[in-house]
Structures are given as C-alpha cells and as structure tokens.
Amino acid sequence: MDAIEITGGRPLSGEVQVSGSKNATLPQIAAALLAPGRSTFRGVPDLADIRTLGKLLGHMGARVERDGATVYVDADRVANPEAPYEMVKTMRASVLVLGPLVARFGRARVSLPGGCAIGARPIDQHLKGLQLLGAKIDLAHGYVEAQAARLRGATILFDLPTVTGTENLMMAAALAEGRTVLENCAREPEVAALADALNAMGARIQGAGSSVVTIDGVNSLRPMDIQVIPDRIEAGTLLAAAMITGGDVVVRGARPEDLDGALAKMREAGARISAERGGLRIVAPERPDAVDFITAPFPGFPTDLQAQLMACLTVARGASRVVETVFENRFMHVQELVRMGADIAVDGHTAVVRGVARLSGAPVMATDLRASASLVLAGLRAEGKTKVHRVYHLDRGYESLEKKLAALGANVRRVKGALA
Ligand code: UD1
C-alpha cells in the first residue's frame, strides 16, 4: 500500500488545473447502459472509482476503453444485468446501474451496498422510487432484484434529497412510459450534468439542478458524446490546501457557482477569493479566522469538504464549531488530526475546533476518501514530516493530488508499497 510523505511548512503558490468530476462521471457512464451503441466521455479523471465502474460494466458485457482522458463505453452487448457484491462493496456508487438496467432490460440484480466508513447509507429512496415507477423489487441473499416490463411515469417525493437516488430515478424515468415528476430532489451540479447528458441522448428532462425535476419518458435513447464538468470537490480541496498554508493559488477550472457554500466560509475565514484565469484565485492569510459551519445538501456547505475545511480551522485564530448533518459518522479524521496536535472535541454531530499555532507532523492513517485529503492538508501545514498511510482511499477520488501539490511548491511525495 502506498503512502504520501509530506514535509510541511511551505505556503503554496502558482496555478493548478482541476480534473474532471468523479461524481459527475460515474452516473454519466452508468447512463451509457440506457442506449445501444458507443458513448464517448471526454475529460474523464483516471481514478480507482471510475475503473471500478468500468470493470462493472465490462462484467455485464459492455465494452469500456480508455484513450488518454477519453473513455468509450459500448453498451450494445449487455448480456448480464447484474452488479455483484465484490464490486459494489468497493464502491457504493455502483448502485447507479440499477435504474438504467431496469429501464432498458426490464430486470436488474444489484448487490445491496451495506454500510461504509461514514455511516449506514441506505438506498431505500432509490427502491421506493423504482417501485412507484412500477418495478417489482425483491430483496434476497443481499441483492436487490428489480423487474418491470416497462416502467410507468409517476410522481415521487423523496423523503430527503439524495444525490445518487435522484440520478438513479432520472435515468430510470427517461425510458418510462409517460411523465415522471421527482420532488425534493438533490440540486447538486452533478445532477444537472447528468440531465444534460441524458438530454444529449434524446431524453426529455427539465428542472434538474432545482428541487423538482420533470421527465417525459421516451421509447429509446441514443449514445452520447459529452465533456465531463470540473470536479468541484477537488477544486475546493485545492483551495483549502492554499488556505491551510497561507498561500496564493489559482485553481483553474474551479466554478464559483458550484462552490458557493464553501467559498462563503473560506472568505469568512479571511481568504480573498476572486475569479481569475478561468478559475478562482485564493489569497489566504497566514492563519485563518475561526468560522462555524454546518454541512447541508447543495447549495449548502458540502459534506465532501467538511474534513478539509476542518483541517484548515485546526490552525485558526479562535474556536470554530463544525456540524455534520448529512452523514452520521463523518468525523473519522478528527482523532488523526489530534495526533498532529489539533485541539478538537466531538460531541455527537458537532466538533469544536480550537485553533492552535502549530501542528506537528506524524504518521497518520486515512479511513475514507475525504478524510485522507484532510490529513494531507494538515501535513502541508505541520512542522516536520507527516506520512499518510492507506492512500488507496485518496486514489479513489483524487487524480495525482501529490503531483498537483508538488507543482505548487509543496514538499510531498508518494512512497510506493509503504507498510500501513
Ligand atoms: C453522493 C456523493 C457523495 C456525497 C453525498 C452527499 C456520488 C457518487 N457520491 O453520495 O460523495 O458525500 O452525495 O453529498 O455522487 N439516504 C437515505 N436513503 C437513501 C439515500 C440516501 O436515507 O435511499 C441518506 C444518506 O444516508 C445520507 C443522505 O441521504 O444521510 C444523503 O445521501 P446521498 O445524497 O444519497 O449520498 P450519495 O448519493 O450516496
């Protein structure tokens, strides 16, 4: 298992380019299952999660090829509409194949994802929605088995906004008979990007990116050729890297409209952020001011940036209060940050972070994707050497993060095959 080794203390400076969005690519590639023929995806990040989905589609009989940043998916010969446990357990987002498979093939067998490091994460909303579209759902042997001769449009009110749930049902409804209205939808930019992709396939979807999405079902769809949007979470992570080091960085490809909630808090913490050179420039103070924040569905502060901003606040002037409302177990980075000298107390969903003047480098262990990123950020600030183990978590969602940080002046390198 690789590790990332960082010697902290250098303010970052320069320009860095954001890669394509992981969470936008995954549902778009799953959507390729909706149509026979070859779809083309441009600007696809080379990440473990994308490779996992590629393998899953390959397992079903699709042909998936990569040429640089372009991925081709030919879904002509899908013979086996099944997502086995071995694949779903490594990536929950595999559940995104459920909607497209039932819609096009009339049946699907997908392993239940189960728990994960950040909480229980049920898929009841996905299943309730498919049932309302007329699918027969059985749970047996750890699998969801869904069947429907043809899905029928319906009005579906989500109990809570779910990103992949909204995406799964948009894909299913695209081939249903009649009109589907989805209410209380997730408004994340990745949902809107998926609707754009589906509409490019010939779907008739309106309102994606707002809380009500209307889908007029069509009889068939055609392959798409699309450009992936930039990764707003990677962009936010790079801004946070500049923030924690008191740096001056231009993050190219960062779109302010995708990052509203996070930018507001970074500004409140004293960063100057402006649109520049096709992205965002951040000029950060030597130490941030303390800020309180609470995670929420888009356009609120994203849970996927909670750990990274918390890392910045460990060296803030004053005490900050962080409330996590989206996932129940998403403070796994706290104990590792404490090992680096941070002063953080957790009580239920709330963490109180008392800023300290300095962090000290230490060996630390990542437990999930965004927690890993927060430890790398803390290492950039800490005195001495930090070694972040279990980097496979980081590799699920960040393309060459250590190379991007090194190009901004950080003293960081990957150690191959380090002991965990
Ligand atoms: C997506 C993102 C993930 C991000 C999360 C929240 C992808 C591939 N992943 O995950 O990076 O952290 O959004 O922004 O896009 N819930 C239910 N029942 C359901 C579905 C969800 O109770 O059927 C709950 C979840 O447990 C959670 C909340 O709803 O508490 C939001 O989860 P959801 O938006 O579904 O997250 P994902 O789509 O899995």
PDB file of C-alpha atoms in Angstrom, residues 20 23 28 42 59 66 69 75 291 347 354 409:
ATOM      1  CA  GLY A  20     -12.943  16.122 -14.409  1.00  0.00           C
ATOM      2  CA  ASN A  23     -19.212  12.227  -9.085  1.00  0.00           C
ATOM      3  CA  GLN A  28     -22.977   9.552 -16.810  1.00  0.00           C
ATOM      4  CA  ARG A  42     -14.167  13.457 -22.578  1.00  0.00           C
ATOM      5  CA  HIS A  59     -18.675  -7.671 -16.299  1.00  0.00           C
ATOM      6  CA  ARG A  66      -9.803   4.481 -22.368  1.00  0.00           C
ATOM      7  CA  ALA A  69      -8.727  11.310 -20.852  1.00  0.00           C
ATOM      8  CA  ALA A  75     -23.368  -0.902 -24.373  1.00  0.00           C
ATOM      9  CA  VAL A 291     -15.665  30.129  11.463  1.00  0.00           C
ATOM     10  CA  ASP A 347     -19.979  15.641  20.755  1.00  0.00           C
ATOM     11  CA  ARG A 354      -9.853  25.285  18.993  1.00  0.00           C
ATOM     12  CA  GLY A 409       5.708  24.111  -4.195  1.00  0.00           C
TER      13      GLY A 409
END
